PDB file of C-alpha atoms in Angstrom:
ATOM      1  CA  MET A 211      19.318  68.308 150.227  1.00  0.00           C
ATOM      2  CA  ILE A 212      21.500  65.322 149.505  1.00  0.00           C
ATOM      3  CA  LYS A 213      20.668  64.202 145.991  1.00  0.00           C
ATOM      4  CA  THR A 214      20.821  60.657 144.708  1.00  0.00           C
ATOM      5  CA  ASN A 215      23.978  59.853 142.754  1.00  0.00           C
ATOM      6  CA  HIS A 216      25.897  62.499 144.724  1.00  0.00           C
ATOM      7  CA  PRO A 217      28.341  62.147 147.645  1.00  0.00           C
ATOM      8  CA  VAL A 218      26.900  62.134 151.148  1.00  0.00           C
ATOM      9  CA  PRO A 219      28.588  64.593 153.535  1.00  0.00           C
ATOM     10  CA  ASP A 220      30.299  63.031 156.513  1.00  0.00           C
ATOM     11  CA  PHE A 221      28.569  63.169 159.881  1.00  0.00           C
ATOM     12  CA  GLU A 222      29.359  62.028 163.403  1.00  0.00           C
ATOM     13  CA  LEU A 223      26.947  60.799 166.076  1.00  0.00           C
ATOM     14  CA  PRO A 224      27.249  58.897 169.361  1.00  0.00           C
ATOM     15  CA  ASP A 225      25.832  55.404 169.757  1.00  0.00           C
ATOM     16  CA  LEU A 226      23.799  54.393 172.799  1.00  0.00           C
ATOM     17  CA  HIS A 227      27.031  53.782 174.758  1.00  0.00           C
ATOM     18  CA  GLY A 228      28.531  57.189 173.920  1.00  0.00           C
ATOM     19  CA  ASN A 229      30.988  55.929 171.282  1.00  0.00           C
ATOM     20  CA  LEU A 230      31.262  58.230 168.266  1.00  0.00           C
ATOM     21  CA  HIS A 231      30.609  56.902 164.756  1.00  0.00           C
ATOM     22  CA  ARG A 232      31.451  58.755 161.547  1.00  0.00           C
ATOM     23  CA  LEU A 233      29.901  57.866 158.227  1.00  0.00           C
ATOM     24  CA  SER A 234      33.412  57.958 156.730  1.00  0.00           C
ATOM     25  CA  ASP A 235      34.410  55.096 159.073  1.00  0.00           C
ATOM     26  CA  TYR A 236      32.245  52.831 156.897  1.00  0.00           C
ATOM     27  CA  ARG A 237      33.748  53.789 153.522  1.00  0.00           C
ATOM     28  CA  GLY A 238      34.292  50.689 151.393  1.00  0.00           C
ATOM     29  CA  ARG A 239      31.043  49.114 152.624  1.00  0.00           C
ATOM     30  CA  ILE A 240      27.468  49.652 151.536  1.00  0.00           C
ATOM     31  CA  VAL A 241      25.737  51.649 154.269  1.00  0.00           C
ATOM     32  CA  ILE A 242      22.055  51.782 155.127  1.00  0.00           C
ATOM     33  CA  VAL A 243      21.143  54.917 157.075  1.00  0.00           C
ATOM     34  CA  ASN A 244      17.799  54.179 158.714  1.00  0.00           C
ATOM     35  CA  PHE A 245      15.958  57.012 160.462  1.00  0.00           C
ATOM     36  CA  TRP A 246      14.083  55.180 163.170  1.00  0.00           C
ATOM     37  CA  SER A 247      11.732  55.510 166.110  1.00  0.00           C
ATOM     38  CA  CYS A 248      11.276  53.280 169.130  1.00  0.00           C
ATOM     39  CA  GLU A 249       7.598  54.275 169.302  1.00  0.00           C
ATOM     40  CA  CYS A 250       6.556  54.185 165.637  1.00  0.00           C
ATOM     41  CA  PRO A 251       4.670  51.030 164.606  1.00  0.00           C
ATOM     42  CA  HIS A 252       6.004  51.420 161.043  1.00  0.00           C
ATOM     43  CA  SER A 253       9.585  51.310 162.338  1.00  0.00           C
ATOM     44  CA  GLU A 254       8.779  48.276 164.436  1.00  0.00           C
ATOM     45  CA  ARG A 255       7.196  46.517 161.436  1.00  0.00           C
ATOM     46  CA  THR A 256      10.073  47.276 159.079  1.00  0.00           C
ATOM     47  CA  ASP A 257      12.742  46.425 161.677  1.00  0.00           C
ATOM     48  CA  LYS A 258      11.757  42.768 161.323  1.00  0.00           C
ATOM     49  CA  ALA A 259      12.063  42.860 157.524  1.00  0.00           C
ATOM     50  CA  ILE A 260      15.307  44.867 157.581  1.00  0.00           C
ATOM     51  CA  MET A 261      16.946  42.561 160.118  1.00  0.00           C
ATOM     52  CA  SER A 262      16.043  39.438 158.132  1.00  0.00           C
ATOM     53  CA  MET A 263      17.644  41.030 155.033  1.00  0.00           C
ATOM     54  CA  PHE A 264      20.599  42.396 156.992  1.00  0.00           C
ATOM     55  CA  VAL A 265      21.602  38.952 158.295  1.00  0.00           C
ATOM     56  CA  GLN A 266      22.318  37.918 154.686  1.00  0.00           C
ATOM     57  CA  TRP A 267      24.311  41.077 153.925  1.00  0.00           C
ATOM     58  CA  ARG A 268      26.281  41.405 157.162  1.00  0.00           C
ATOM     59  CA  ASP A 269      29.700  40.880 155.528  1.00  0.00           C
ATOM     60  CA  ASP A 270      29.260  43.680 152.973  1.00  0.00           C
ATOM     61  CA  VAL A 271      26.682  46.040 154.458  1.00  0.00           C
ATOM     62  CA  SER A 272      26.595  48.232 157.563  1.00  0.00           C
ATOM     63  CA  MET A 273      23.442  49.705 159.006  1.00  0.00           C
ATOM     64  CA  LEU A 274      23.361  52.923 160.973  1.00  0.00           C
ATOM     65  CA  THR A 275      20.009  53.236 162.699  1.00  0.00           C
ATOM     66  CA  ILE A 276      19.452  56.846 163.739  1.00  0.00           C
ATOM     67  CA  ALA A 277      17.067  57.865 166.519  1.00  0.00           C
ATOM     68  CA  SER A 278      16.175  61.508 165.878  1.00  0.00           C
ATOM     69  CA  ASN A 279      12.859  61.933 167.678  1.00  0.00           C
ATOM     70  CA  ARG A 280      13.286  64.543 170.387  1.00  0.00           C
ATOM     71  CA  ASN A 281      10.388  63.125 172.417  1.00  0.00           C
ATOM     72  CA  GLU A 282      11.923  59.652 172.890  1.00  0.00           C
ATOM     73  CA  THR A 283      13.999  59.011 175.996  1.00  0.00           C
ATOM     74  CA  ALA A 284      17.432  57.413 175.790  1.00  0.00           C
ATOM     75  CA  GLU A 285      16.142  54.541 177.927  1.00  0.00           C
ATOM     76  CA  ALA A 286      13.168  53.871 175.612  1.00  0.00           C
ATOM     77  CA  VAL A 287      15.442  53.956 172.550  1.00  0.00           C
ATOM     78  CA  LYS A 288      17.939  51.590 174.180  1.00  0.00           C
ATOM     79  CA  ASN A 289      15.247  49.139 175.303  1.00  0.00           C
ATOM     80  CA  ALA A 290      13.614  48.987 171.854  1.00  0.00           C
ATOM     81  CA  ALA A 291      16.971  48.691 170.078  1.00  0.00           C
ATOM     82  CA  GLU A 292      17.984  45.776 172.291  1.00  0.00           C
ATOM     83  CA  ALA A 293      14.603  44.043 171.989  1.00  0.00           C
ATOM     84  CA  ARG A 294      14.723  44.325 168.190  1.00  0.00           C
ATOM     85  CA  ARG A 295      18.431  43.353 168.075  1.00  0.00           C
ATOM     86  CA  LEU A 296      19.418  46.405 166.046  1.00  0.00           C
ATOM     87  CA  PRO A 297      23.136  46.935 165.442  1.00  0.00           C
ATOM     88  CA  THR A 298      24.605  50.420 165.836  1.00  0.00           C
ATOM     89  CA  VAL A 299      21.814  52.739 166.949  1.00  0.00           C
ATOM     90  CA  LEU A 300      22.976  56.360 166.918  1.00  0.00           C
ATOM     91  CA  HIS A 301      21.427  59.254 168.813  1.00  0.00           C
ATOM     92  CA  ASP A 302      20.725  62.407 166.788  1.00  0.00           C
ATOM     93  CA  ALA A 303      19.699  64.583 169.752  1.00  0.00           C
ATOM     94  CA  ASN A 304      19.338  67.850 167.841  1.00  0.00           C
ATOM     95  CA  CYS A 305      18.095  66.357 164.556  1.00  0.00           C
ATOM     96  CA  GLN A 306      21.224  67.615 162.784  1.00  0.00           C
ATOM     97  CA  VAL A 307      21.662  64.463 160.713  1.00  0.00           C
ATOM     98  CA  ALA A 308      17.911  64.143 160.107  1.00  0.00           C
ATOM     99  CA  ASP A 309      18.000  67.718 158.805  1.00  0.00           C
ATOM    100  CA  LEU A 310      21.106  67.011 156.692  1.00  0.00           C
ATOM    101  CA  PHE A 311      19.306  64.097 154.986  1.00  0.00           C
ATOM    102  CA  GLU A 312      15.945  65.911 155.057  1.00  0.00           C
ATOM    103  CA  ALA A 313      14.507  62.777 156.652  1.00  0.00           C
ATOM    104  CA  GLN A 314      10.807  63.221 157.299  1.00  0.00           C
ATOM    105  CA  THR A 315       9.517  59.941 158.669  1.00  0.00           C
ATOM    106  CA  THR A 316      10.448  56.827 160.552  1.00  0.00           C
ATOM    107  CA  PRO A 317      11.441  54.723 158.865  1.00  0.00           C
ATOM    108  CA  HIS A 318      13.184  56.711 156.123  1.00  0.00           C
ATOM    109  CA  VAL A 319      16.104  54.817 154.592  1.00  0.00           C
ATOM    110  CA  PHE A 320      19.101  55.936 152.572  1.00  0.00           C
ATOM    111  CA  VAL A 321      21.457  53.520 150.811  1.00  0.00           C
ATOM    112  CA  ILE A 322      25.023  54.716 150.281  1.00  0.00           C
ATOM    113  CA  ASP A 323      27.445  52.814 148.048  1.00  0.00           C
ATOM    114  CA  ARG A 324      31.026  51.830 148.894  1.00  0.00           C
ATOM    115  CA  ASP A 325      32.315  55.171 147.552  1.00  0.00           C
ATOM    116  CA  GLY A 326      30.001  57.289 149.707  1.00  0.00           C
ATOM    117  CA  ILE A 327      27.449  58.062 146.957  1.00  0.00           C
ATOM    118  CA  LEU A 328      23.721  58.108 147.773  1.00  0.00           C
ATOM    119  CA  ARG A 329      22.046  55.501 145.550  1.00  0.00           C
ATOM    120  CA  TYR A 330      18.565  55.185 147.107  1.00  0.00           C
ATOM    121  CA  ARG A 331      16.325  57.231 149.387  1.00  0.00           C
ATOM    122  CA  GLY A 332      12.809  56.488 150.542  1.00  0.00           C
ATOM    123  CA  SER A 333      10.722  53.759 152.074  1.00  0.00           C
ATOM    124  CA  VAL A 334      11.712  50.232 153.006  1.00  0.00           C
ATOM    125  CA  ASP A 335       8.822  48.724 151.049  1.00  0.00           C
ATOM    126  CA  ASP A 336       5.621  49.634 149.210  1.00  0.00           C
ATOM    127  CA  VAL A 337       3.301  49.750 152.238  1.00  0.00           C
ATOM    128  CA  THR A 338       0.985  52.774 152.269  1.00  0.00           C
ATOM    129  CA  PHE A 339      -2.319  53.686 153.873  1.00  0.00           C
ATOM    130  CA  ARG A 340      -4.139  51.849 151.059  1.00  0.00           C
ATOM    131  CA  ASN A 341      -1.626  49.006 150.620  1.00  0.00           C
ATOM    132  CA  ARG A 342      -1.084  47.443 154.063  1.00  0.00           C
ATOM    133  CA  ILE A 343       0.772  44.292 152.933  1.00  0.00           C
ATOM    134  CA  PRO A 344       4.188  44.800 151.302  1.00  0.00           C
ATOM    135  CA  THR A 345       4.637  43.383 147.809  1.00  0.00           C
ATOM    136  CA  ARG A 346       7.980  45.031 146.974  1.00  0.00           C
ATOM    137  CA  PHE A 347      10.954  45.642 149.264  1.00  0.00           C
ATOM    138  CA  PHE A 348      12.683  48.723 147.833  1.00  0.00           C
ATOM    139  CA  LEU A 349      15.529  48.560 150.351  1.00  0.00           C
ATOM    140  CA  ASP A 350      16.298  44.955 149.404  1.00  0.00           C
ATOM    141  CA  LEU A 351      16.245  45.794 145.685  1.00  0.00           C
ATOM    142  CA  ALA A 352      18.638  48.741 146.151  1.00  0.00           C
ATOM    143  CA  VAL A 353      21.149  46.861 148.303  1.00  0.00           C
ATOM    144  CA  GLU A 354      21.060  43.708 146.164  1.00  0.00           C
ATOM    145  CA  SER A 355      21.708  45.801 143.025  1.00  0.00           C
ATOM    146  CA  LEU A 356      24.792  47.357 144.604  1.00  0.00           C
ATOM    147  CA  LEU A 357      26.019  43.972 145.837  1.00  0.00           C
ATOM    148  CA  GLU A 358      25.665  42.653 142.271  1.00  0.00           C
ATOM    149  CA  GLY A 359      27.729  45.574 140.974  1.00  0.00           C
ATOM    150  CA  HIS A 360      25.104  47.741 139.331  1.00  0.00           C
ATOM    151  CA  LEU A 361      23.013  50.769 140.249  1.00  0.00           C
ATOM    152  CA  PRO A 362      19.479  50.325 141.575  1.00  0.00           C
ATOM    153  CA  GLU A 363      16.709  50.857 139.027  1.00  0.00           C
ATOM    154  CA  LEU A 364      14.604  52.662 141.605  1.00  0.00           C
ATOM    155  CA  THR A 365      16.505  55.503 143.257  1.00  0.00           C
ATOM    156  CA  GLU A 366      13.698  57.213 145.175  1.00  0.00           C
ATOM    157  CA  SER A 367      10.337  56.418 146.683  1.00  0.00           C
ATOM    158  CA  PRO A 368       8.118  58.389 149.056  1.00  0.00           C
ATOM    159  CA  ALA A 369       8.934  57.583 152.677  1.00  0.00           C
ATOM    160  CA  TYR A 370       6.007  56.261 154.678  1.00  0.00           C
ATOM    161  CA  GLY A 371       5.743  56.176 158.444  1.00  0.00           C
ATOM    162  CA  CYS A 372       5.558  58.414 161.514  1.00  0.00           C
ATOM    163  CA  THR A 373       6.735  62.011 161.296  1.00  0.00           C
ATOM    164  CA  ILE A 374      10.093  62.728 162.949  1.00  0.00           C
ATOM    165  CA  VAL A 375       9.470  64.829 166.055  1.00  0.00           C
ATOM    166  CA  ARG A 376      11.888  67.753 165.847  1.00  0.00           C
ATOM    167  CA  GLU A 377      10.442  69.911 168.645  1.00  0.00           C
ATOM    168  CA  ILE A 378       8.863  69.126 171.983  1.00  0.00           C
TER     169      ILE A 378
END
């Protein structure tokens, strides 16, 4: 398990056009690793919130959206990614990176600082089965803290969403 406040091991995955991306290519920037599904309504809901935040951060933050569900076709992933205007969607065909991060749901986000240290892991916001309307955006708080030069107060929260499909 990758622990918060520890370095994240490098990984390499292809994007939807076959170009390889390594986590180490983004060193010096804050990186959001977002485990994502084209079919999960929770991913679709949080994509809107993430993209509105991301527009403000674009100069300092990179987002690597990772499609790890083995039951989703490349065409479905590509169509959803384009419709939602997601930058850099990577395909994790064998769930190797999902397993490395121990990602369980979509969405499940990880915020990595400019030095490659994991500073936050968990949900995008505080939506749960009982709390359907978000009142706190954990991802925003974590990224904004790092942009302001200090560590996030909250470093972990339970991820909430659809289970990553590892076998079909």
